[in-house]
PDB file of C-alpha atoms and ligand atoms in Angstrom:
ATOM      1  CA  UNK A 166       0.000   0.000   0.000  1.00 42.00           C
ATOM      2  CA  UNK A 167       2.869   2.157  -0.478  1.00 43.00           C
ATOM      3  CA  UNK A 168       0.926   4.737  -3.241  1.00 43.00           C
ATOM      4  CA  UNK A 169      -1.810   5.182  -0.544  1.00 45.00           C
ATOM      5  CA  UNK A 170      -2.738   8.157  -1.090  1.00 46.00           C
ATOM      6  CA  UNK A 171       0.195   9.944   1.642  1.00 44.00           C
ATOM      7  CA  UNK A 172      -1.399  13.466   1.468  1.00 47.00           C
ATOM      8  CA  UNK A 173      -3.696  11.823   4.052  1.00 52.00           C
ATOM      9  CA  UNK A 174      -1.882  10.154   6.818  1.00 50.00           C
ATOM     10  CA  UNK A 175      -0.482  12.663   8.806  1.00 49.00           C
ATOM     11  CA  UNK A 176       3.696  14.023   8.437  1.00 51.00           C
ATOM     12  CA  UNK A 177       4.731  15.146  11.664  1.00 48.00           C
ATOM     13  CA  UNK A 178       3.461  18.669  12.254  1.00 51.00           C
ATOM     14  CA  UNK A 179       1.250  18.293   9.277  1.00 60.00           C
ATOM     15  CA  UNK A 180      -2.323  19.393   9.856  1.00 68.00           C
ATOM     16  CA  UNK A 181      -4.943  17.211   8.490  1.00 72.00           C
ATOM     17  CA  UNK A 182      -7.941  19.070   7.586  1.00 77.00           C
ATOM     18  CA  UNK A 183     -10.952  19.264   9.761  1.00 78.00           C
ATOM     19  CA  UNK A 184     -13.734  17.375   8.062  1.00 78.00           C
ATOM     20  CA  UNK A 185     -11.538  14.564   8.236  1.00 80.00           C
ATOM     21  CA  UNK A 186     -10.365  14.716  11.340  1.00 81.00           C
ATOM     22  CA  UNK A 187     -13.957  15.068  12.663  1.00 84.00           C
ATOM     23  CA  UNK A 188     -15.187  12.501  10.732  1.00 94.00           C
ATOM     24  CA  UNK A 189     -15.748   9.274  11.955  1.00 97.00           C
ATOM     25  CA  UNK A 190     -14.975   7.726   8.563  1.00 97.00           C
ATOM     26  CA  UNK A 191     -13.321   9.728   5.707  1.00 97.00           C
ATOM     27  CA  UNK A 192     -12.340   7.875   2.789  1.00 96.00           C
ATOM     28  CA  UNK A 193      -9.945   9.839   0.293  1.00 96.00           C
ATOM     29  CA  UNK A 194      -9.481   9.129  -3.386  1.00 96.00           C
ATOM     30  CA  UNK A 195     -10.169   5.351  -2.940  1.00 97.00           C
ATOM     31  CA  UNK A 196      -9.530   3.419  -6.394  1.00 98.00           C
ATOM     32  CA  UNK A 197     -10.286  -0.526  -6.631  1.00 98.00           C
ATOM     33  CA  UNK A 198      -9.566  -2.962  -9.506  1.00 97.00           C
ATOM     34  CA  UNK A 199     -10.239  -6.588  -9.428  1.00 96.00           C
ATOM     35  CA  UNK A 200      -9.235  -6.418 -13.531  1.00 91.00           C
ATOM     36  CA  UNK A 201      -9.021  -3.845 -16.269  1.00 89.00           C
ATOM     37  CA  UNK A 202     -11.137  -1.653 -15.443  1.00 92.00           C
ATOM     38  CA  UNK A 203     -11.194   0.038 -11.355  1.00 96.00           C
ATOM     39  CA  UNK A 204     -14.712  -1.224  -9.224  1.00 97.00           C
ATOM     40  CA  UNK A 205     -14.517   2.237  -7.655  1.00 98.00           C
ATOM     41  CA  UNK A 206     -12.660   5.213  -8.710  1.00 97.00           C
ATOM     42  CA  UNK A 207     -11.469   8.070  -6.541  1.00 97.00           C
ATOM     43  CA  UNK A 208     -14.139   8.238  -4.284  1.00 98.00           C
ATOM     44  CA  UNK A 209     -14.509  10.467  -1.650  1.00 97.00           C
ATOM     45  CA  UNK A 210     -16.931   9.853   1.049  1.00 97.00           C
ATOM     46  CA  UNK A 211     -17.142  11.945   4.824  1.00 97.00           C
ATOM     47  CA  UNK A 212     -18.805  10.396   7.101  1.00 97.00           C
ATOM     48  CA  UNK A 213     -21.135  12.486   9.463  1.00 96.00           C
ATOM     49  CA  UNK A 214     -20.731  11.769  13.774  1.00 96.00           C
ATOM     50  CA  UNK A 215     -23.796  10.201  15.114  1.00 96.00           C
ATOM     51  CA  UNK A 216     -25.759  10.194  11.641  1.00 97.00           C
ATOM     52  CA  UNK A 217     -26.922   7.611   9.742  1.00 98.00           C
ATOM     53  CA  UNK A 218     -26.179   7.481   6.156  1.00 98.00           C
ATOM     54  CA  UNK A 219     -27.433   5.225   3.313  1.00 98.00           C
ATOM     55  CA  UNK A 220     -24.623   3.706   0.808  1.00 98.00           C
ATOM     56  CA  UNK A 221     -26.766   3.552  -2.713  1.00 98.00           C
ATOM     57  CA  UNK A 222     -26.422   2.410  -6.474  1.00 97.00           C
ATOM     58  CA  UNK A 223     -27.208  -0.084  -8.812  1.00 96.00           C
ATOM     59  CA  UNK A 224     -25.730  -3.536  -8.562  1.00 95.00           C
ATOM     60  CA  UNK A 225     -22.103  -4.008  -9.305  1.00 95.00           C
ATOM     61  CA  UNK A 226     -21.599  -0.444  -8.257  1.00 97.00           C
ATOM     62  CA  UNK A 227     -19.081  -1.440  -6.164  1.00 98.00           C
ATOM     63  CA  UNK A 228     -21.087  -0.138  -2.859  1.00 98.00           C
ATOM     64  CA  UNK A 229     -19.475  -3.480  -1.219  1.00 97.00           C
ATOM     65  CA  UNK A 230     -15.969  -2.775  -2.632  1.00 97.00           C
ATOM     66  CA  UNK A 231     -16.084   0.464  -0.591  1.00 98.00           C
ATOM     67  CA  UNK A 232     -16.830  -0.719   2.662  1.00 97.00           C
ATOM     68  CA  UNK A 233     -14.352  -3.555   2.050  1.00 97.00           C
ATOM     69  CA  UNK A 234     -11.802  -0.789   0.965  1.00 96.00           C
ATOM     70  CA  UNK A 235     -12.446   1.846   3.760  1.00 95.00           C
ATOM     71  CA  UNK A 236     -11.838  -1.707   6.185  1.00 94.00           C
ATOM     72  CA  UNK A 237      -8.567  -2.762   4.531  1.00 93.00           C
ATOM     73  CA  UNK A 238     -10.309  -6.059   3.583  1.00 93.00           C
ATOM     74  CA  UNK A 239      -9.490  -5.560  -0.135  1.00 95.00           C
ATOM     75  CA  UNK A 240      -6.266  -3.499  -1.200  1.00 93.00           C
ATOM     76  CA  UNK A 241      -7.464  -0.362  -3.133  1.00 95.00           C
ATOM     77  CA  UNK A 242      -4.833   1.024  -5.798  1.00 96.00           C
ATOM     78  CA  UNK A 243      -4.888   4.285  -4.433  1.00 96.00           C
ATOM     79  CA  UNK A 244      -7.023   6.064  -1.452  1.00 96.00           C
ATOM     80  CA  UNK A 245      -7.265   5.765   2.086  1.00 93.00           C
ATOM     81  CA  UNK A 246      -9.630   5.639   4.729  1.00 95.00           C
ATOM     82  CA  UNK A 247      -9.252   7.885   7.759  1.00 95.00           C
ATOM     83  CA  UNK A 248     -11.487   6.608  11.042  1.00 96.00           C
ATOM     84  CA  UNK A 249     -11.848   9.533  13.734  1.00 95.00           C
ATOM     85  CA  UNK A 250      -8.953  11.775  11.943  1.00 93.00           C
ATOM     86  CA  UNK A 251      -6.381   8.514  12.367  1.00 93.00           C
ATOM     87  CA  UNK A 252      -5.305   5.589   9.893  1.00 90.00           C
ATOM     88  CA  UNK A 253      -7.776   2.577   9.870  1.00 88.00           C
ATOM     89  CA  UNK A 254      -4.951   0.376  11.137  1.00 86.00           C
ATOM     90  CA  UNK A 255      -4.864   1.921  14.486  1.00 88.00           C
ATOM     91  CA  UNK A 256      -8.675   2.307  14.839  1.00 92.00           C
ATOM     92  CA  UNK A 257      -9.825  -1.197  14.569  1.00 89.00           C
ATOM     93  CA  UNK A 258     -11.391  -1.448  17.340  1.00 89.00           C
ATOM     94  CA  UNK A 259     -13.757   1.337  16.726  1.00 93.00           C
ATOM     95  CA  UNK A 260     -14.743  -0.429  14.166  1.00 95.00           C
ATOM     96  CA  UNK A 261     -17.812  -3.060  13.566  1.00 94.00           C
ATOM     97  CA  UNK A 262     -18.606  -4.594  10.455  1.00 93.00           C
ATOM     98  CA  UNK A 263     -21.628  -6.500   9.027  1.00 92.00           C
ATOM     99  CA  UNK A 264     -20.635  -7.946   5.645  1.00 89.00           C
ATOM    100  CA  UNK A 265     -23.701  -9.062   3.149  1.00 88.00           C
ATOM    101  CA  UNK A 266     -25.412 -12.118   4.219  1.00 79.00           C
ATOM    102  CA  UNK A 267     -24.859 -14.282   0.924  1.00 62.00           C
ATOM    103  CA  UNK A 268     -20.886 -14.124   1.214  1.00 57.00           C
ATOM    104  CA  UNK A 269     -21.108 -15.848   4.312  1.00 63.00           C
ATOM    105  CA  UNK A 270     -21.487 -19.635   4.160  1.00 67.00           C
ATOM    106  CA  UNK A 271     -22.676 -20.831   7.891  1.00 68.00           C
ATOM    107  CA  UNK A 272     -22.584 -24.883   7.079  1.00 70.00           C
ATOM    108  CA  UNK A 273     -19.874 -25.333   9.709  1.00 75.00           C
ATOM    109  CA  UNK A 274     -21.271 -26.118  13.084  1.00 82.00           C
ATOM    110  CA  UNK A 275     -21.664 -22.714  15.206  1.00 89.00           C
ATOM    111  CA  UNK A 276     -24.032 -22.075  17.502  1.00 94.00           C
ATOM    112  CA  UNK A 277     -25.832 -18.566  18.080  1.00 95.00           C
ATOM    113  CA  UNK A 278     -24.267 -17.412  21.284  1.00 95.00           C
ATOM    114  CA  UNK A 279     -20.566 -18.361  19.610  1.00 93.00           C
ATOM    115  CA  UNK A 280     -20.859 -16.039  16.821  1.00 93.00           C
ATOM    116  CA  UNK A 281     -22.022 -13.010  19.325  1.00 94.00           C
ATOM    117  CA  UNK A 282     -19.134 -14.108  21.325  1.00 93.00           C
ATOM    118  CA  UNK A 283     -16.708 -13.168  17.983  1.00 91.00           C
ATOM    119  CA  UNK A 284     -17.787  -9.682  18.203  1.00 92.00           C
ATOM    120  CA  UNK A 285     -15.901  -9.967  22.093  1.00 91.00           C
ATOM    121  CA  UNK A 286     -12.365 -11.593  19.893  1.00 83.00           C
ATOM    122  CA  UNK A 287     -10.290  -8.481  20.427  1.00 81.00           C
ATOM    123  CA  UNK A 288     -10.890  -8.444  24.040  1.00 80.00           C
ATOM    124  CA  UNK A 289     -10.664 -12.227  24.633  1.00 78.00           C
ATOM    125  CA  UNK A 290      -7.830 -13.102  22.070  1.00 74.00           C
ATOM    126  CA  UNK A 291      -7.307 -16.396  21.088  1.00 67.00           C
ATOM    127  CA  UNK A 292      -6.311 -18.997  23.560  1.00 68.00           C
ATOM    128  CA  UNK A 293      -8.200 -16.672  26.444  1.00 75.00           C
ATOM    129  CA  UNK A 294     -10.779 -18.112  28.001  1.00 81.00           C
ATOM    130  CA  UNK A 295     -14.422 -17.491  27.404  1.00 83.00           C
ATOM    131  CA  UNK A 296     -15.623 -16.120  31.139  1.00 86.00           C
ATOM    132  CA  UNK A 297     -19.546 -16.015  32.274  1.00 90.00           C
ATOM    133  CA  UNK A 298     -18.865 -11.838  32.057  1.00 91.00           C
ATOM    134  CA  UNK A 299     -18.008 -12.509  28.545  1.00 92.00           C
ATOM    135  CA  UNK A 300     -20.982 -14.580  27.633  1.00 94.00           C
ATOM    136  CA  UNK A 301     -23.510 -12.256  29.570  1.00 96.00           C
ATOM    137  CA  UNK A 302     -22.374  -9.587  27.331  1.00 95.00           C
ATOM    138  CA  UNK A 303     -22.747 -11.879  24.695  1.00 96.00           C
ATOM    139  CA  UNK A 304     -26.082 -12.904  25.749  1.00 97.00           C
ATOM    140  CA  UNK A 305     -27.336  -9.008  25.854  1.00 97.00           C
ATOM    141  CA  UNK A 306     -26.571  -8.356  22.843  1.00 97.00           C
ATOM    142  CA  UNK A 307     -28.717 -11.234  21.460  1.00 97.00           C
ATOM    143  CA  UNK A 308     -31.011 -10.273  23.555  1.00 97.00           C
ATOM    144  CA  UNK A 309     -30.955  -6.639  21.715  1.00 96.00           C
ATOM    145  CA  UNK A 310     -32.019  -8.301  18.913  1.00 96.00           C
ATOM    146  CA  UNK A 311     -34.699 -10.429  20.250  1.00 96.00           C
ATOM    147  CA  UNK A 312     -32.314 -13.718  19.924  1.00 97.00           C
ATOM    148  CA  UNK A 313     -31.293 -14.308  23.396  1.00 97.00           C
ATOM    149  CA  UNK A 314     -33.487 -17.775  23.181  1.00 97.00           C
ATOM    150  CA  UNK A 315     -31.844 -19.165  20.460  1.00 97.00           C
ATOM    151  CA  UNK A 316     -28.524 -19.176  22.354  1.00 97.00           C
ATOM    152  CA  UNK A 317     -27.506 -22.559  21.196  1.00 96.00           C
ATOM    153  CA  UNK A 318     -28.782 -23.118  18.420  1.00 95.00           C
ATOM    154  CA  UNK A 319     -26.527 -24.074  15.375  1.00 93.00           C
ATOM    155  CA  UNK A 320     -26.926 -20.833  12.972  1.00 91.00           C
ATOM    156  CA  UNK A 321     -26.973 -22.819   9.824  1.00 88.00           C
ATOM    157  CA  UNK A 322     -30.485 -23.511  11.278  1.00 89.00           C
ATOM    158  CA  UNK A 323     -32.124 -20.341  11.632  1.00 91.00           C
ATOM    159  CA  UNK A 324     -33.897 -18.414   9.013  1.00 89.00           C
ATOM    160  CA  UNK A 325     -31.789 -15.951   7.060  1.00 89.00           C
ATOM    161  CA  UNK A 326     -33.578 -12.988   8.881  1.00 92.00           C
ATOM    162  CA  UNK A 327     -32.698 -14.825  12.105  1.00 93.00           C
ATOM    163  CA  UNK A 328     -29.176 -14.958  11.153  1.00 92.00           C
ATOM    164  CA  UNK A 329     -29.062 -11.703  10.098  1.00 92.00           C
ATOM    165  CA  UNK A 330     -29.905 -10.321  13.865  1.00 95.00           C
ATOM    166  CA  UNK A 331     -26.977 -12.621  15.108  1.00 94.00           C
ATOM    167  CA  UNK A 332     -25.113 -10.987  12.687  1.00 93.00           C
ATOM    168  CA  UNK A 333     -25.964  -7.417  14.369  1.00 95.00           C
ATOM    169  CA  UNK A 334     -25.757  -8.886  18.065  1.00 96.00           C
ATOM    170  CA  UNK A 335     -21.603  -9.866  16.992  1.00 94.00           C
ATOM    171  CA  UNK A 336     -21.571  -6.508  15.682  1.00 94.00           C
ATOM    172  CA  UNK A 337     -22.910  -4.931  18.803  1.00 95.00           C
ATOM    173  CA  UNK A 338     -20.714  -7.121  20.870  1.00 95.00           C
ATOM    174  CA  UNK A 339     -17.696  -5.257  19.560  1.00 93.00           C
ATOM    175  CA  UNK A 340     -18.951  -1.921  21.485  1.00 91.00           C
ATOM    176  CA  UNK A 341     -17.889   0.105  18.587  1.00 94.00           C
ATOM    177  CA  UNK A 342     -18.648   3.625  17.739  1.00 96.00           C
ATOM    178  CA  UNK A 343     -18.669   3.015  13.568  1.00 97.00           C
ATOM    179  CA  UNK A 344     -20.479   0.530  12.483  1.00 97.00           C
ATOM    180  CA  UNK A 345     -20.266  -0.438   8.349  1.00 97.00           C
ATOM    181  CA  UNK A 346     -23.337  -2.843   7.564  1.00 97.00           C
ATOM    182  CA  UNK A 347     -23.872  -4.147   4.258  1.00 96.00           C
ATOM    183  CA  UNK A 348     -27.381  -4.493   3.274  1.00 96.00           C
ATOM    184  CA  UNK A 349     -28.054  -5.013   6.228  1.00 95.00           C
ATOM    185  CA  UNK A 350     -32.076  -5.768   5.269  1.00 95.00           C
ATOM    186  CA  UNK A 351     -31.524  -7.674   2.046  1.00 92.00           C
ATOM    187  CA  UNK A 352     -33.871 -10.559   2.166  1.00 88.00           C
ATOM    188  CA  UNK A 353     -35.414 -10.211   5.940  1.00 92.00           C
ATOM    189  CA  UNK A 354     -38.660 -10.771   6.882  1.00 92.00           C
ATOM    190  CA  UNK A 355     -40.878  -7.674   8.059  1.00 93.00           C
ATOM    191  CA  UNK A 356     -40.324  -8.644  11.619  1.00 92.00           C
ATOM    192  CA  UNK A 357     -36.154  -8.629  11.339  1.00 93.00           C
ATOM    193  CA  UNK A 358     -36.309  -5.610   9.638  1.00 96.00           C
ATOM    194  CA  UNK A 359     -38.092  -3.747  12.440  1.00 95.00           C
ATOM    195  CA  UNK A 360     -36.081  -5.291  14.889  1.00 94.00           C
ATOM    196  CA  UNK A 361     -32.524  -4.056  12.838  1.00 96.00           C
ATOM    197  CA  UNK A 362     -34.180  -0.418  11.943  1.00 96.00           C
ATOM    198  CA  UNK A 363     -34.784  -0.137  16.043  1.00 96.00           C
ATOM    199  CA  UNK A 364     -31.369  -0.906  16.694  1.00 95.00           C
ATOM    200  CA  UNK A 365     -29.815   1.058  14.455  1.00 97.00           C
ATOM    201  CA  UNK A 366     -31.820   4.242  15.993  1.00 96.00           C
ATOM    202  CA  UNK A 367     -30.794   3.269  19.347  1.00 95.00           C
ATOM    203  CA  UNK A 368     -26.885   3.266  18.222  1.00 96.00           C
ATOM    204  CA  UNK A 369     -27.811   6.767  16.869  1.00 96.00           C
ATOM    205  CA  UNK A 370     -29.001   7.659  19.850  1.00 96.00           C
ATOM    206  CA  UNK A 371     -26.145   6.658  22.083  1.00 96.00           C
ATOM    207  CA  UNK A 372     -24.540   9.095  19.011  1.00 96.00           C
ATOM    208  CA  UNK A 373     -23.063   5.725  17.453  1.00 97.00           C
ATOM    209  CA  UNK A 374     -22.172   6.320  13.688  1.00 98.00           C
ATOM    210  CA  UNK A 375     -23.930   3.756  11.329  1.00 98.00           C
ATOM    211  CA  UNK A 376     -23.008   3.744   7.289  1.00 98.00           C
ATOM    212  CA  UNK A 377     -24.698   0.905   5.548  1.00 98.00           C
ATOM    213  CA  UNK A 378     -25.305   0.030   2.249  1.00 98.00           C
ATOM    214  CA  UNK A 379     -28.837   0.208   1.411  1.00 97.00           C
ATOM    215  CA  UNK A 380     -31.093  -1.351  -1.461  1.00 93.00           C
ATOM    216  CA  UNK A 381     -34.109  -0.404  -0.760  1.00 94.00           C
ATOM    217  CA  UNK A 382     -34.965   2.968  -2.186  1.00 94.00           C
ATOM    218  CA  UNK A 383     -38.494   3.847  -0.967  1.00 94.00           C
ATOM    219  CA  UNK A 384     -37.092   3.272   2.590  1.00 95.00           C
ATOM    220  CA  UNK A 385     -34.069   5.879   2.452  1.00 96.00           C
ATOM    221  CA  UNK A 386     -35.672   8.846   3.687  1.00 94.00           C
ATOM    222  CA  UNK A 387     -37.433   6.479   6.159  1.00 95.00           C
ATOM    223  CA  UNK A 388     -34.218   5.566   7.651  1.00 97.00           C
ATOM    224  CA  UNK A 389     -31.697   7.552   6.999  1.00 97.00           C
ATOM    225  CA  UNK A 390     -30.798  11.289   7.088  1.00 96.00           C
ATOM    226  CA  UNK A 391     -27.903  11.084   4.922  1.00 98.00           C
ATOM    227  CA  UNK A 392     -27.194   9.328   1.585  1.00 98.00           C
ATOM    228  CA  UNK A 393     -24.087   8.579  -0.620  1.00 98.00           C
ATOM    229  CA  UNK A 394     -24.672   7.739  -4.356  1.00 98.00           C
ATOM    230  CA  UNK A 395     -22.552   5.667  -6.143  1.00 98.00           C
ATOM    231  CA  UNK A 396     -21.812   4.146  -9.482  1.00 97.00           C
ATOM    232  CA  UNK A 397     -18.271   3.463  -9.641  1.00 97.00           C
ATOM    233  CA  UNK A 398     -17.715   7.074  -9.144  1.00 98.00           C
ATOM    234  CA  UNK A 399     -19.313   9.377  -6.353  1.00 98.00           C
ATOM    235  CA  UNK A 400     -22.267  10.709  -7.972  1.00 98.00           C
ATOM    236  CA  UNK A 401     -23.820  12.724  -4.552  1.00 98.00           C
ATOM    237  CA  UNK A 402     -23.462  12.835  -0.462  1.00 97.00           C
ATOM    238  CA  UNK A 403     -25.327  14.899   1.530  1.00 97.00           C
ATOM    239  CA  UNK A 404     -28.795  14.894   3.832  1.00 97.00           C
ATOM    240  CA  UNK A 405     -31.530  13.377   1.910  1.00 97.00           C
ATOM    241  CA  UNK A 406     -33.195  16.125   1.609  1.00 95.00           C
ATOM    242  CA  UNK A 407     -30.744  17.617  -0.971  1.00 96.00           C
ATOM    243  CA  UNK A 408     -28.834  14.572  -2.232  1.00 97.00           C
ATOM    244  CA  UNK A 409     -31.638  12.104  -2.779  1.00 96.00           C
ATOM    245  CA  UNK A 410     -32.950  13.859  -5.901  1.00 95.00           C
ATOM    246  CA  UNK A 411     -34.372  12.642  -9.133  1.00 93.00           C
ATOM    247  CA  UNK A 412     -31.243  14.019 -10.942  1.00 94.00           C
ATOM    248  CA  UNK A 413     -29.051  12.363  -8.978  1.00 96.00           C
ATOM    249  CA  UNK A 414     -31.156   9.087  -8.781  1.00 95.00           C
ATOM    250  CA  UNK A 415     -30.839   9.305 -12.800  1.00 94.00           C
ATOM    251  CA  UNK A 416     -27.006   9.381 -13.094  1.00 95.00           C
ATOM    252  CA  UNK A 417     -26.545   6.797 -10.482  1.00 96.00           C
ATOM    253  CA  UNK A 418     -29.332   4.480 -11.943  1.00 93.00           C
ATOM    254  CA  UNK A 419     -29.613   5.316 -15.517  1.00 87.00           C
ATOM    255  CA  UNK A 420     -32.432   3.104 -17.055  1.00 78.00           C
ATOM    256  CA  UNK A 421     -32.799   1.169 -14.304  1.00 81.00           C
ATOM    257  CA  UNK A 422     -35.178   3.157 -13.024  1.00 83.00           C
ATOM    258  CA  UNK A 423     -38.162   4.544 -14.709  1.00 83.00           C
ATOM    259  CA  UNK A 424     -38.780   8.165 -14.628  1.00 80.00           C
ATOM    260  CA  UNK A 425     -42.058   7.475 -12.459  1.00 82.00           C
ATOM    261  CA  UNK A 426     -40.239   5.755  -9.856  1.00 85.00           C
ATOM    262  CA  UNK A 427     -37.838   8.135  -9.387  1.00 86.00           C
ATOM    263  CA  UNK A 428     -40.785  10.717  -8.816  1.00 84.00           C
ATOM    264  CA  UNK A 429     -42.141   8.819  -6.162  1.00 84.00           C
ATOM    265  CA  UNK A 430     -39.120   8.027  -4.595  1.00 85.00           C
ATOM    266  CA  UNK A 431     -37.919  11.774  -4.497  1.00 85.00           C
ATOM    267  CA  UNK A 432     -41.861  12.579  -3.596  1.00 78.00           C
ATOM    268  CA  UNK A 433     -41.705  10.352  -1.061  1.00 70.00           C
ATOM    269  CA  UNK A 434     -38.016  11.904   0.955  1.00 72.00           C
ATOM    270  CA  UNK A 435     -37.900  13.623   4.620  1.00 55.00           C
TER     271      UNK A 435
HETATM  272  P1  LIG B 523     -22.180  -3.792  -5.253  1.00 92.28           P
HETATM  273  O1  LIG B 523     -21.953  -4.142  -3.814  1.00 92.28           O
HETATM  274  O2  LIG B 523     -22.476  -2.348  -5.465  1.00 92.28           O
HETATM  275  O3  LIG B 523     -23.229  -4.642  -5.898  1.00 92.28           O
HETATM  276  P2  LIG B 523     -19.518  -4.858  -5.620  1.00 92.28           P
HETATM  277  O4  LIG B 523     -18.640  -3.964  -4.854  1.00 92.28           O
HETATM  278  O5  LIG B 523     -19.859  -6.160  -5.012  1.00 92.28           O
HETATM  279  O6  LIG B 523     -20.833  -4.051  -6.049  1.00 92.28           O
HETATM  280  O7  LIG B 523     -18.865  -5.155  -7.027  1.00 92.28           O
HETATM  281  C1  LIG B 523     -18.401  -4.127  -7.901  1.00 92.28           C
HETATM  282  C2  LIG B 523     -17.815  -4.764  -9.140  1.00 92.28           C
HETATM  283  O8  LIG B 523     -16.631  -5.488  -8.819  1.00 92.28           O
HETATM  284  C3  LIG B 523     -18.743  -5.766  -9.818  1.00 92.28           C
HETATM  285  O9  LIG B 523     -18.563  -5.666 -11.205  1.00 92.28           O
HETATM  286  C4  LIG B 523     -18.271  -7.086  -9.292  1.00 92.28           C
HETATM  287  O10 LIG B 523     -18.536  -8.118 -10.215  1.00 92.28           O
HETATM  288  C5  LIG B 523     -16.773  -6.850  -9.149  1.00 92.28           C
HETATM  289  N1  LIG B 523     -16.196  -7.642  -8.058  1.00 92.28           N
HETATM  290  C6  LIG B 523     -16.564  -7.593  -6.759  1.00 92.28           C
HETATM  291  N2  LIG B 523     -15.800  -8.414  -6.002  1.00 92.28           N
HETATM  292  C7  LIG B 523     -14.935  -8.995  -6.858  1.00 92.28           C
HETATM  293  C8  LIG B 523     -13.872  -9.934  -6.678  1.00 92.28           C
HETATM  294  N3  LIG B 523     -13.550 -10.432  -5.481  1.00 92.28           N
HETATM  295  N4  LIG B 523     -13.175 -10.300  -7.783  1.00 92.28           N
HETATM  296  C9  LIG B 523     -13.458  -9.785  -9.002  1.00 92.28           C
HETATM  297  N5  LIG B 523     -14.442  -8.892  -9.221  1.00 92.28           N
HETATM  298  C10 LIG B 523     -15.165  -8.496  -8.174  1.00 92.28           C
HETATM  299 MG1  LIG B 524     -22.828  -5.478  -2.530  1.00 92.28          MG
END
């Protein structure tokens, strides 16, 4: 990562400019290429404290790349990501991440309260042992997501919405103050959706800094108060309000969305 983008990471003495350092994610000139062509190209993306802001764009945007990017999970070409004014690799802990449900494969034998207990790893380590403290936090974060009774159960046999919430309760085990979710509702039932949306308000609350990728476009003003438009490139960030528009909807979308949609969708915003 040598080329990563050094205007960024702090010289000595070097100021680094206030909307980054006050942002609890800042991601700077990020480019990612799996091939020929780059999955995301010099984007630029500021984070707002104790907001919640909706990732959008078509798929194969590369909405995933960039959360994988701002974590360090895949190796951009160029760009960083700044968390709380510092480099990522010093600010993991601050960090919790939800990655989309399909690119996990949950055949191996795990129960419920074990993958909570992964959001605790940092703290326990690896050979440490797992004490009753440990698992009562464990437990209350399940229980934050109305899965305290499934405890031990094996996940590969809960519904995908129930998985999902143990996915959140590992997330909230970590005790983070940025959480990065990816889709975070894709394919839950009514009920999980609810119990995810309450969740997320109460992180807000407790001024908690969500970013998630989002696919569901007549629930963005719903949800979130800010949004970041993507198609490879940034298109728009901002509040909802002046970011969600139909122009912007158009560029990121194109002809995937009919002009009547986009009315209702913009009709529909905060
Ligand atoms: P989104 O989350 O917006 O749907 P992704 O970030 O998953 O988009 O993907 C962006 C583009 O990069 C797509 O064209 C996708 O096929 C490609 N891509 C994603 N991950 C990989 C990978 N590991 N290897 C090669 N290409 C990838
Ligand atoms: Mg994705």
């Amino acid at each position: 990562m040598k080329d990563a983008m050094p205007e960024l990471v702090a010289e000595a003495g070097q100021q680094i400019p206030d909307a980054v350092s006050h942002s609890p994610l800042a991601i700077r000139g990020m480019t990612v290429s799996y091939g020929e062509e780059p999955a995301i190209f010099s984007i630029d993306l500021t984070a707002e404290p104790g907001a919640m802001t909706a990732i959008i764009g078509p798929n194969g945007a590369g909405k995933s790349t960039l959360l994988k990017a701002a974590l360090g999970i895949v190796r951009p070409l160029s760009g960083a990501a700044m968390v709380f004014g510092k480099p990522l690799s010093k600010q993991r802990a601050h960090i919790a991440y939800m990655p989309q449900r399909a690119s996990v494969d949950w055949d191996f034998p795990t129960t419920v309260i074990d993958v909570a207990l992964m959001g605790l790893s940092r703290e326990l380590g690896l050979l440490r042992p797992v004490r009753a403290r440990h698992k009562a936090r464990a437990l209350a974060c399940l229980d934050r997501v109305g899965m305290a009774e499934f405890a031990d159960r094996q996940i590969g046999q809960l519904s995908g919405g129930q998985q999902q919430r143990v996915f959140l309760a590992r997330a909230l085990a970590q005790d983070a103050e940025l959480y990065l979710l990816d889709e975070p509702f894709a394919g839950v039932d009514a009920a999980t959706e609810r119990a995810i949306i309450d969740v997320l308000k109460q992180l807000r609350a407790e001024g908690k800094t969500v970013v998630a990728v989002h696919h569901d476009l007549s629930t963005v003003s719903e949800y979130f108060e800010n949004v970041f438009l993507i198609n490879r490139r940034r298109i728009a960030e901002g509040p909802v309000g002046t970011a969600f528009t139909a122009e912007n909807l158009q560029e990121a979308y194109g002809g995937r969305l009919a002009a009547g949609q986009i009315e209702q969708l913009v009709l529909g915003r905060a």
